[in-house]
Structure formats: structure tokens, C-alpha cells
């Protein structure tokens, strides 16, 4: 008969505290224990599981993949304990959220408003930053949740797919290309084009698609965000090729969006830490976004 698996709550508490604080001294302070007690609990847990859970890196303990995996599996246990021992009145929780301008302006602010109205005991701190800064803030534990449209794989970062979309052309409603359901690359030949700035990898992708089709548009302006590019297109300055998520939701009354025939695809990710549990408020906001994101012909959930 196989031996019965036993569990030790103090060991799990030590694991969780150490992953969130990074040092035995901080973990000990958090749990009101000695550093040696934390070390003994971790050593006992590693011996019982037969796995290395932490490695030393410049005086700091870094959790291994096995530690992060175990910590995620413990989420339901500690959530249940919180419900048992938690206060009768919900304490205010803060969500530290970071996103680039394209997502932060107009899109996220509306969802934050509905989220807070439904959860008045929550508080949201929104930071607007570049995709690189989104990653950095998660790595440095300055944000709980981020949104990014760039697949930036980094140590300690977890990217969870949120939306998938295909490239679209945006133009004024009275533009002659608006009569087409799908815009081909050659349709842009010799036409005024508003391009994204060269710092965007999508600029190089678009140029490759146009070159392969022997299509040479006349670039009349550049913009650093898709919202700005669409605003310029709305003035009649030219056509722009952009990621339609989420801009198509806010410009469909002023601008026509048409599918652009190309292999260019876009993905939007939730960015969280892979070294610590995702806070309950961040998980709640992710569920809120998935549930309330408007469907469009250009994008779908992933």
C-alpha cells in the first residue's frame, strides 16, 4: 500500500513568504519567525518533495521553476484560508496596473471604471509606459499586472494570451478604397500612407509585405501609436495599416476599417510575474476584461 502524502502548512507558508520577499530575513519578518525557522521549513519541504526549490544568486534566493509551479498550485489553498480567516468587511485592495498608451488610453480607463463600480472596495493605480517598461515593472515587483502587444520573453515573466488580431487598414468613410472589403498590398501603390515609426517592428513587416507585392506607397507622415495614426487618417491625410485592437472599438463611427491582406498578425498579452502568485485582484481584473471586451470582426479572444 502506497504511503500517504502529508502536507505541512508552515512549510507552504515559508515557501510563499520567501518567494514574495526574496530573502529569508524578510520572509521571517513577515511570518514572525526566525530566519533559521524559514530555512528549516524550506529544507524540509525540499527533502520531502525531492526537489530544489531555491538557488542562491548574489546573496538572494531565486525560486526554481519547480518552486513557481508549486506556488501556483497552492493558490486555491491560501485563497480558501483567506476566506476562512479574512475580515468580515472587505479591506481595500490595490491593483498596480501598467500598459502602453494604445491600451491605457480610452480602452483600459473604461474597463477600470466598470471594474471599480462593481468592486467598490478595490483601488487601481494605472501607470502608462512602454512595453519594455511594462516588463521591467513586473520584474521589479512595481506592478501586479501589465498589458503588452509585444512578445517580450524575459526571466521571471509570464505572458498569457488575451487577444489575437489581423492587420487592418483605416481610412475616412469617403475614401475610394472604402468600397473594398479587403485591401490588397498593391492597392496602396502610389497612395498616401501614414506609417508607424521605425521603432515598431511592425513597420519593417509592412515594408516587407509591400516590397514583395511591388507596392510603393507615398509615406506622408509617421506616428508612434496606432491611435495617432488613425486620427491622422481620419483627417484625410492618407491610409494607415495598424493593429485594429483596441482602436477599432473607438473610431468605427469616424473611420472605416478594412482587412489588410497580409501575414501580419498581432497578439495582446497579460503580463504577470512567474516568480510569485498573481494577486486575486489582478486575476479578477483579467476575468473582467475577458468578459467585457467588445467583439469586432478583426480580433478574437485567445
Short mmCIF file of C-alpha atoms in Angstrom, two decimals:
data_model
loop_
_atom_site.label_atom_id
_atom_site.label_comp_id
_atom_site.label_asym_id
_atom_site.label_seq_id
_atom_site.Cartn_x
_atom_site.Cartn_y
_atom_site.Cartn_z
CA UNK A 1 0.00 0.00 0.00
CA UNK A 2 1.45 3.37 -1.03
CA UNK A 3 2.41 5.73 1.78
CA UNK A 4 0.05 8.58 2.47
CA UNK A 5 1.16 12.02 1.26
CA UNK A 6 1.24 14.52 4.13
CA UNK A 7 1.29 18.29 3.97
CA UNK A 8 2.78 20.97 6.18
CA UNK A 9 1.10 24.37 6.18
CA UNK A 10 4.12 26.08 7.86
CA UNK A 11 6.34 24.83 5.03
CA UNK A 12 3.94 26.16 2.42
CA UNK A 13 3.72 29.49 4.25
CA UNK A 14 7.51 29.71 4.32
CA UNK A 15 7.69 28.95 0.59
CA UNK A 16 5.11 31.61 -0.23
CA UNK A 17 6.70 34.26 2.00
CA UNK A 18 10.18 33.56 0.63
CA UNK A 19 9.01 33.76 -2.99
CA UNK A 20 7.28 37.09 -2.42
CA UNK A 21 10.04 38.68 -0.33
CA UNK A 22 13.19 37.17 -1.86
CA UNK A 23 15.22 36.85 1.35
CA UNK A 24 14.91 34.70 4.47
CA UNK A 25 15.15 37.79 6.68
CA UNK A 26 12.17 39.47 5.04
CA UNK A 27 10.22 36.21 4.96
CA UNK A 28 10.94 35.68 8.66
CA UNK A 29 9.81 39.21 9.49
CA UNK A 30 6.62 38.70 7.53
CA UNK A 31 5.73 35.46 9.34
CA UNK A 32 7.05 36.49 12.76
CA UNK A 33 9.63 33.70 12.77
CA UNK A 34 13.42 33.41 12.87
CA UNK A 35 15.50 33.13 9.70
CA UNK A 36 16.63 29.67 10.77
CA UNK A 37 12.99 28.57 11.08
CA UNK A 38 12.36 29.69 7.48
CA UNK A 39 15.48 27.88 6.28
CA UNK A 40 14.49 24.69 8.12
CA UNK A 41 10.99 24.76 6.63
CA UNK A 42 12.33 25.18 3.10
CA UNK A 43 14.95 22.44 3.61
CA UNK A 44 12.26 20.11 4.97
CA UNK A 45 9.95 20.86 2.04
CA UNK A 46 12.75 20.25 -0.48
CA UNK A 47 13.65 16.95 1.23
CA UNK A 48 10.03 15.79 1.29
CA UNK A 49 9.46 16.67 -2.38
CA UNK A 50 12.90 15.63 -3.58
CA UNK A 51 13.29 18.91 -5.49
CA UNK A 52 15.46 22.00 -5.32
CA UNK A 53 13.15 24.97 -4.80
CA UNK A 54 15.61 27.85 -4.39
CA UNK A 55 19.05 28.67 -5.76
CA UNK A 56 21.40 31.32 -4.40
CA UNK A 57 22.14 34.23 -6.76
CA UNK A 58 24.33 37.02 -5.41
CA UNK A 59 23.05 36.74 -1.87
CA UNK A 60 19.43 36.48 -3.00
CA UNK A 61 17.40 33.30 -3.22
CA UNK A 62 15.89 32.73 -6.63
CA UNK A 63 12.96 30.29 -6.92
CA UNK A 64 13.33 27.48 -9.41
CA UNK A 65 10.68 26.50 -11.95
CA UNK A 66 9.53 23.78 -9.55
CA UNK A 67 9.00 26.36 -6.80
CA UNK A 68 6.97 28.63 -9.06
CA UNK A 69 4.87 25.68 -10.23
CA UNK A 70 4.19 24.52 -6.66
CA UNK A 71 3.38 28.07 -5.57
CA UNK A 72 0.74 28.40 -8.29
CA UNK A 73 -0.84 25.11 -7.21
CA UNK A 74 -1.06 26.46 -3.66
CA UNK A 75 -3.16 29.48 -4.73
CA UNK A 76 -6.54 27.76 -4.08
CA UNK A 77 -5.39 26.64 -0.61
CA UNK A 78 -4.41 30.12 0.55
CA UNK A 79 -7.46 31.70 -1.05
CA UNK A 80 -9.61 29.29 0.96
CA UNK A 81 -7.73 30.18 4.15
CA UNK A 82 -8.22 33.88 3.42
CA UNK A 83 -11.96 33.32 3.11
CA UNK A 84 -11.99 31.44 6.44
CA UNK A 85 -9.81 33.84 8.43
CA UNK A 86 -10.39 37.05 6.48
CA UNK A 87 -12.18 40.12 7.86
CA UNK A 88 -15.96 40.30 7.67
CA UNK A 89 -15.66 43.63 5.86
CA UNK A 90 -13.51 43.53 2.70
CA UNK A 91 -10.30 45.51 3.05
CA UNK A 92 -9.31 47.79 0.20
CA UNK A 93 -7.05 46.00 -2.26
CA UNK A 94 -4.85 47.80 -4.79
CA UNK A 95 -4.16 46.68 -8.35
CA UNK A 96 -0.93 48.09 -9.75
CA UNK A 97 -1.59 48.06 -13.48
CA UNK A 98 0.79 49.10 -16.28
CA UNK A 99 0.07 49.35 -20.02
CA UNK A 100 1.32 51.15 -23.15
CA UNK A 101 -0.67 54.22 -24.33
CA UNK A 102 -2.61 52.30 -27.00
CA UNK A 103 -4.21 50.12 -24.32
CA UNK A 104 -4.19 52.54 -21.40
CA UNK A 105 -5.95 55.48 -23.04
CA UNK A 106 -9.66 55.03 -23.80
CA UNK A 107 -9.63 51.22 -23.64
CA UNK A 108 -8.46 50.41 -20.11
CA UNK A 109 -9.89 53.51 -18.45
CA UNK A 110 -13.43 52.43 -19.37
CA UNK A 111 -12.90 48.91 -18.06
CA UNK A 112 -11.26 50.21 -14.88
CA UNK A 113 -14.35 52.35 -14.24
CA UNK A 114 -16.79 49.44 -14.60
CA UNK A 115 -14.49 47.18 -12.58
CA UNK A 116 -14.35 49.62 -9.67
CA UNK A 117 -18.07 50.29 -9.76
CA UNK A 118 -18.65 46.55 -9.42
CA UNK A 119 -15.95 46.26 -6.71
CA UNK A 120 -16.02 49.46 -4.62
CA UNK A 121 -13.50 48.05 -2.12
CA UNK A 122 -10.85 47.82 -4.87
CA UNK A 123 -8.36 50.51 -5.88
CA UNK A 124 -6.49 50.71 -9.20
CA UNK A 125 -3.21 52.52 -9.86
CA UNK A 126 -2.65 52.82 -13.63
CA UNK A 127 0.82 53.51 -14.99
CA UNK A 128 1.21 54.37 -18.70
CA UNK A 129 4.56 53.17 -20.07
CA UNK A 130 6.27 51.44 -22.98
CA UNK A 131 6.09 47.66 -23.42
CA UNK A 132 9.70 47.36 -22.23
CA UNK A 133 8.82 49.31 -19.08
CA UNK A 134 5.77 47.08 -18.54
CA UNK A 135 8.11 44.07 -18.40
CA UNK A 136 10.58 45.87 -16.15
CA UNK A 137 7.93 46.93 -13.65
CA UNK A 138 6.64 43.36 -13.35
CA UNK A 139 10.19 42.01 -12.90
CA UNK A 140 10.91 44.57 -10.18
CA UNK A 141 7.57 43.97 -8.43
CA UNK A 142 6.41 47.54 -9.07
CA UNK A 143 3.31 46.30 -10.90
CA UNK A 144 1.00 43.34 -10.41
CA UNK A 145 -0.37 43.16 -13.94
CA UNK A 146 0.58 44.53 -17.33
CA UNK A 147 -0.75 44.54 -20.88
CA UNK A 148 1.58 44.25 -23.85
CA UNK A 149 1.27 43.83 -27.59
CA UNK A 150 4.89 42.71 -27.89
CA UNK A 151 6.14 39.17 -27.25
CA UNK A 152 8.98 40.12 -24.91
CA UNK A 153 10.20 36.93 -23.27
CA UNK A 154 12.13 37.71 -20.10
CA UNK A 155 13.30 35.87 -16.99
CA UNK A 156 10.61 35.77 -14.34
CA UNK A 157 7.85 36.95 -16.70
CA UNK A 158 4.71 35.07 -17.69
CA UNK A 159 2.80 36.08 -20.84
CA UNK A 160 -0.82 34.92 -21.01
CA UNK A 161 -2.53 35.35 -24.41
CA UNK A 162 -5.51 37.73 -24.35
CA UNK A 163 -6.41 38.81 -27.90
CA UNK A 164 -5.37 37.89 -31.44
CA UNK A 165 -5.98 40.19 -34.39
CA UNK A 166 -5.06 40.67 -38.05
CA UNK A 167 -3.80 43.82 -39.73
CA UNK A 168 -6.40 46.32 -40.91
CA UNK A 169 -6.43 49.50 -42.99
CA UNK A 170 -8.06 52.60 -41.53
CA UNK A 171 -9.32 55.43 -43.75
CA UNK A 172 -12.05 58.09 -43.92
CA UNK A 173 -15.52 56.84 -44.79
CA UNK A 174 -15.48 58.67 -48.12
CA UNK A 175 -12.12 57.19 -49.21
CA UNK A 176 -12.31 55.38 -52.55
CA UNK A 177 -10.73 52.21 -51.04
CA UNK A 178 -13.60 52.01 -48.54
CA UNK A 179 -15.69 50.19 -51.15
CA UNK A 180 -13.39 47.14 -50.92
CA UNK A 181 -13.97 44.50 -48.24
CA UNK A 182 -10.28 43.51 -48.27
CA UNK A 183 -7.38 45.82 -49.12
CA UNK A 184 -4.53 44.19 -51.06
CA UNK A 185 -0.92 45.46 -50.66
CA UNK A 186 -0.88 46.54 -54.33
CA UNK A 187 -3.96 48.72 -53.66
CA UNK A 188 -1.67 51.03 -51.66
CA UNK A 189 0.73 51.64 -54.56
CA UNK A 190 1.33 55.39 -55.08
CA UNK A 191 -1.21 56.24 -52.37
CA UNK A 192 -0.58 58.47 -49.34
CA UNK A 193 0.27 56.27 -46.35
CA UNK A 194 0.58 57.08 -42.65
CA UNK A 195 3.14 54.67 -41.20
CA UNK A 196 4.08 53.68 -37.69
CA UNK A 197 7.50 54.94 -36.66
CA UNK A 198 10.57 52.78 -37.27
CA UNK A 199 10.88 51.80 -33.60
CA UNK A 200 7.92 49.49 -34.19
CA UNK A 201 8.82 46.04 -35.53
CA UNK A 202 5.55 46.11 -37.48
CA UNK A 203 6.94 48.88 -39.67
CA UNK A 204 9.57 46.51 -41.06
CA UNK A 205 6.94 43.78 -41.54
CA UNK A 206 4.71 46.13 -43.52
CA UNK A 207 7.59 47.30 -45.68
CA UNK A 208 8.47 43.68 -46.48
CA UNK A 209 4.86 42.91 -47.46
CA UNK A 210 4.72 45.99 -49.70
CA UNK A 211 8.10 45.24 -51.29
CA UNK A 212 7.10 41.66 -52.07
CA UNK A 213 3.97 42.99 -53.79
CA UNK A 214 5.95 45.70 -55.63
CA UNK A 215 3.75 48.26 -53.96
CA UNK A 216 5.34 51.64 -53.21
CA UNK A 217 3.04 53.97 -51.29
CA UNK A 218 3.87 57.60 -50.58
CA UNK A 219 4.58 57.90 -46.85
CA UNK A 220 3.28 61.31 -45.82
CA UNK A 221 3.56 61.00 -42.02
CA UNK A 222 4.63 58.74 -39.16
CA UNK A 223 3.03 58.14 -35.77
CA UNK A 224 4.25 56.31 -32.68
CA UNK A 225 0.84 54.87 -31.74
CA UNK A 226 -1.99 53.32 -33.72
CA UNK A 227 -4.45 55.78 -32.17
CA UNK A 228 -2.43 58.71 -33.52
CA UNK A 229 -2.10 57.03 -36.95
CA UNK A 230 -5.87 56.51 -37.16
CA UNK A 231 -6.52 60.10 -36.07
CA UNK A 232 -4.26 61.28 -38.90
CA UNK A 233 -6.07 59.02 -41.36
CA UNK A 234 -9.40 60.46 -40.22
CA UNK A 235 -8.29 63.92 -41.38
CA UNK A 236 -7.97 62.59 -44.94
CA UNK A 237 -4.19 62.69 -44.94
CA UNK A 238 -3.88 59.06 -46.07
CA UNK A 239 -4.47 55.40 -45.26
CA UNK A 240 -2.80 53.62 -42.34
CA UNK A 241 -2.15 49.94 -41.62
CA UNK A 242 -2.44 49.12 -37.93
CA UNK A 243 -3.41 46.62 -35.26
CA UNK A 244 -7.18 47.18 -35.03
CA UNK A 245 -7.29 46.18 -31.36
CA UNK A 246 -8.47 48.14 -29.48
CA UNK A 247 -8.60 51.26 -31.68
CA UNK A 248 -11.39 49.93 -33.95
CA UNK A 249 -13.76 49.99 -30.97
CA UNK A 250 -13.40 53.76 -30.58
CA UNK A 251 -13.06 55.01 -34.14
CA UNK A 252 -15.64 52.99 -36.08
CA UNK A 253 -18.00 56.00 -36.27
CA UNK A 254 -15.37 58.28 -37.84
CA UNK A 255 -13.18 55.87 -39.78
CA UNK A 256 -13.68 52.80 -41.94
CA UNK A 257 -11.62 49.71 -41.10
CA UNK A 258 -10.93 47.12 -43.75
CA UNK A 259 -8.98 43.87 -43.50
CA UNK A 260 -5.46 44.15 -44.96
CA UNK A 261 -4.45 41.01 -46.90
CA UNK A 262 -1.11 40.10 -45.33
CA UNK A 263 0.50 37.61 -42.95
CA UNK A 264 0.85 40.35 -40.30
CA UNK A 265 -0.74 39.27 -37.02
CA UNK A 266 -0.89 40.84 -33.58
CA UNK A 267 -1.20 39.33 -30.12
CA UNK A 268 -2.01 41.04 -26.87
CA UNK A 269 -0.81 39.50 -23.62
CA UNK A 270 -1.45 39.78 -19.90
CA UNK A 271 1.94 40.18 -18.23
CA UNK A 272 2.44 38.77 -14.73
CA UNK A 273 5.29 37.54 -12.59
CA UNK A 274 6.33 33.90 -12.90
CA UNK A 275 8.09 34.03 -9.51
CA UNK A 276 5.16 34.95 -7.28
CA UNK A 277 1.42 34.34 -7.17
CA UNK A 278 -0.77 36.65 -9.21
CA UNK A 279 -2.81 38.69 -6.71
CA UNK A 280 -6.51 37.90 -6.51
CA UNK A 281 -7.41 41.45 -7.59
CA UNK A 282 -5.27 41.05 -10.75
CA UNK A 283 -6.97 37.75 -11.57
CA UNK A 284 -10.34 39.42 -11.02
CA UNK A 285 -9.44 42.23 -13.44
CA UNK A 286 -8.26 39.71 -16.05
CA UNK A 287 -11.62 37.94 -15.80
CA UNK A 288 -13.39 41.30 -16.08
CA UNK A 289 -11.51 42.20 -19.27
CA UNK A 290 -12.08 38.81 -20.87
CA UNK A 291 -15.79 39.00 -20.11
CA UNK A 292 -16.41 42.59 -21.22
CA UNK A 293 -14.05 43.10 -24.19
CA UNK A 294 -16.17 44.01 -27.21
CA UNK A 295 -16.03 41.59 -30.16
CA UNK A 296 -15.04 43.01 -33.55
CA UNK A 297 -14.53 41.40 -36.99
CA UNK A 298 -10.77 41.94 -36.69
CA UNK A 299 -9.96 40.39 -33.33
CA UNK A 300 -10.75 37.34 -31.26
CA UNK A 301 -10.09 36.02 -27.78
CA UNK A 302 -7.20 33.64 -27.19
#
